[in-house]
Each structure stands twice: as structure tokens, then as C-alpha cells.
PDB file of C-alpha atoms in Angstrom:
ATOM      1  CA  MET A  63     191.679  78.128  34.015  1.00  0.00           C
ATOM      2  CA  LYS A  64     193.305  77.289  30.676  1.00  0.00           C
ATOM      3  CA  HIS A  65     195.211  74.420  32.265  1.00  0.00           C
ATOM      4  CA  LYS A  66     192.032  72.855  33.615  1.00  0.00           C
ATOM      5  CA  ILE A  67     190.324  72.936  30.222  1.00  0.00           C
ATOM      6  CA  SER A  68     193.330  71.496  28.398  1.00  0.00           C
ATOM      7  CA  ASP A  69     193.682  68.789  31.078  1.00  0.00           C
ATOM      8  CA  LYS A  70     190.038  67.790  30.581  1.00  0.00           C
ATOM      9  CA  ILE A  71     190.478  67.688  26.801  1.00  0.00           C
ATOM     10  CA  GLU A  72     193.582  65.492  27.129  1.00  0.00           C
ATOM     11  CA  GLN A  73     191.763  63.160  29.523  1.00  0.00           C
ATOM     12  CA  LYS A  74     188.787  62.826  27.147  1.00  0.00           C
ATOM     13  CA  ASN A  75     191.139  62.056  24.262  1.00  0.00           C
ATOM     14  CA  SER A  76     192.962  59.369  26.221  1.00  0.00           C
ATOM     15  CA  ASP A  77     189.635  57.877  27.401  1.00  0.00           C
ATOM     16  CA  SER A  78     188.310  57.681  23.847  1.00  0.00           C
ATOM     17  CA  GLU A  79     191.569  56.092  22.650  1.00  0.00           C
ATOM     18  CA  SER A  80     191.399  53.394  25.318  1.00  0.00           C
ATOM     19  CA  ASN A  81     187.722  52.769  24.515  1.00  0.00           C
ATOM     20  CA  SER A  82     188.484  52.298  20.826  1.00  0.00           C
ATOM     21  CA  GLU A  83     191.355  49.943  21.687  1.00  0.00           C
ATOM     22  CA  SER A  84     189.133  47.818  23.920  1.00  0.00           C
ATOM     23  CA  GLN A  85     186.430  47.737  21.222  1.00  0.00           C
ATOM     24  CA  GLU A  86     188.998  46.550  18.685  1.00  0.00           C
ATOM     25  CA  GLU A  87     190.172  43.820  21.063  1.00  0.00           C
ATOM     26  CA  SER A  88     186.633  42.598  21.676  1.00  0.00           C
ATOM     27  CA  GLN A  89     185.920  42.572  17.929  1.00  0.00           C
ATOM     28  CA  GLU A  90     189.089  40.558  17.328  1.00  0.00           C
ATOM     29  CA  SER A  91     188.128  37.986  19.930  1.00  0.00           C
ATOM     30  CA  LYS A  92     184.633  37.650  18.459  1.00  0.00           C
ATOM     31  CA  SER A  93     185.897  37.180  14.923  1.00  0.00           C
ATOM     32  CA  SER A  94     188.609  34.713  15.921  1.00  0.00           C
ATOM     33  CA  ARG A  95     186.141  32.188  17.328  1.00  0.00           C
ATOM     34  CA  LYS A  96     186.391  28.749  15.795  1.00  0.00           C
ATOM     35  CA  ARG A  97     183.291  27.120  14.398  1.00  0.00           C
ATOM     36  CA  ILE A  98     182.685  23.585  15.520  1.00  0.00           C
ATOM     37  CA  ALA A  99     180.815  21.057  13.415  1.00  0.00           C
ATOM     38  CA  TYR A 100     178.765  18.639  15.492  1.00  0.00           C
ATOM     39  CA  SER A 101     177.772  15.212  14.237  1.00  0.00           C
ATOM     40  CA  ILE A 102     174.119  14.371  13.731  1.00  0.00           C
ATOM     41  CA  GLU A 103     174.385  11.918  16.624  1.00  0.00           C
ATOM     42  CA  LYS A 104     175.672  14.641  18.984  1.00  0.00           C
ATOM     43  CA  LYS A 105     172.915  17.017  17.898  1.00  0.00           C
ATOM     44  CA  LEU A 106     170.248  14.381  18.466  1.00  0.00           C
ATOM     45  CA  GLU A 107     171.783  13.466  21.809  1.00  0.00           C
ATOM     46  CA  ALA A 108     171.684  17.128  22.866  1.00  0.00           C
ATOM     47  CA  VAL A 109     168.064  17.486  21.709  1.00  0.00           C
ATOM     48  CA  ASP A 110     167.006  14.331  23.559  1.00  0.00           C
ATOM     49  CA  TYR A 111     168.771  15.573  26.687  1.00  0.00           C
ATOM     50  CA  ALA A 112     167.029  18.948  26.364  1.00  0.00           C
ATOM     51  CA  ASN A 113     163.662  17.234  25.984  1.00  0.00           C
ATOM     52  CA  LYS A 114     164.287  15.113  29.061  1.00  0.00           C
ATOM     53  CA  TYR A 115     165.721  17.861  31.298  1.00  0.00           C
ATOM     54  CA  SER A 116     165.876  21.415  29.938  1.00  0.00           C
ATOM     55  CA  LYS A 117     167.396  23.522  27.177  1.00  0.00           C
ATOM     56  CA  SER A 118     169.640  25.289  29.671  1.00  0.00           C
ATOM     57  CA  SER A 119     171.034  22.089  31.167  1.00  0.00           C
ATOM     58  CA  ALA A 120     171.613  20.645  27.680  1.00  0.00           C
ATOM     59  CA  SER A 121     173.349  23.860  26.697  1.00  0.00           C
ATOM     60  CA  LYS A 122     175.746  23.559  29.636  1.00  0.00           C
ATOM     61  CA  LYS A 123     176.335  19.825  29.221  1.00  0.00           C
ATOM     62  CA  PHE A 124     177.116  20.008  25.494  1.00  0.00           C
ATOM     63  CA  GLY A 125     178.882  23.394  25.559  1.00  0.00           C
ATOM     64  CA  VAL A 126     176.631  25.137  23.058  1.00  0.00           C
ATOM     65  CA  GLY A 127     174.310  28.104  23.315  1.00  0.00           C
ATOM     66  CA  ARG A 128     170.695  27.707  24.346  1.00  0.00           C
ATOM     67  CA  THR A 129     169.568  29.084  20.998  1.00  0.00           C
ATOM     68  CA  GLN A 130     171.608  26.395  19.254  1.00  0.00           C
ATOM     69  CA  ILE A 131     169.705  23.733  21.201  1.00  0.00           C
ATOM     70  CA  ILE A 132     166.436  25.372  20.135  1.00  0.00           C
ATOM     71  CA  GLU A 133     167.526  25.391  16.471  1.00  0.00           C
ATOM     72  CA  TRP A 134     168.548  21.738  16.672  1.00  0.00           C
ATOM     73  CA  ARG A 135     165.181  20.917  18.218  1.00  0.00           C
ATOM     74  CA  ILE A 136     163.437  22.538  15.268  1.00  0.00           C
ATOM     75  CA  LYS A 137     165.645  20.650  12.773  1.00  0.00           C
ATOM     76  CA  ARG A 138     165.382  17.292  14.579  1.00  0.00           C
ATOM     77  CA  ARG A 139     163.277  15.629  11.869  1.00  0.00           C
ATOM     78  CA  SER A 140     165.752  16.504   9.136  1.00  0.00           C
ATOM     79  CA  PHE A 141     168.619  15.170  11.290  1.00  0.00           C
ATOM     80  CA  VAL A 142     166.829  11.846  11.710  1.00  0.00           C
ATOM     81  CA  ARG A 143     166.085  11.712   7.979  1.00  0.00           C
ATOM     82  CA  ASN A 144     169.719  12.503   7.100  1.00  0.00           C
ATOM     83  CA  ARG A 145     171.030   9.887   9.502  1.00  0.00           C
ATOM     84  CA  ARG A 146     168.697   7.290   8.012  1.00  0.00           C
ATOM     85  CA  ASP A 147     169.780   8.235   4.462  1.00  0.00           C
ATOM     86  CA  GLN A 148     173.461   7.971   5.403  1.00  0.00           C
ATOM     87  CA  SER A 149     173.040   4.480   6.819  1.00  0.00           C
ATOM     88  CA  GLU A 150     171.368   3.164   3.638  1.00  0.00           C
TER      89      GLU A 150
END
């Protein structure tokens, strides 16, 4: 009986250790992501594509998240204004 209890305790300890290791690995991979800066032209191209087809297809084509396409859609006017200001 004592062996069974100690075996279960050891198994739980090893399970929790492997869980914490996998959590650490996933946190490392999330924090090591590189940020990519997209040009105004690329953002506008992605927004136009999303307007013509869909947010999901634009997301796949341009390799960004769907929510990023939505944010760019919201900021479209400021992108156009900035592009115009840069060309002057």
C-alpha cells in the first residue's frame, strides 16, 4: 500500500515538472517572436485586398493576423494621410 501511494506521488511530481517545462518553452517561443514593420503601401494593399475579398483571405495572403487586418482597416484614413504627407 505504501509503495502505491509513493509511486503516485512521484508520478504527480514528474507530471508537474514536465508541465512547467512545456509552459516555459511555450513562453520562450512567444516572447522570441520578431516584430515586423510593414510599409504604408503594404498595409493599404492588404486593406484593399480585404475589402475586395475577405479579411481571412487577406490575412493568409499577407501573413498577418485577421485582427491586424481589422486594425489596419480602421486606421486606413491615417495611412493615406501619412502617405500623402510623405510624398509632399
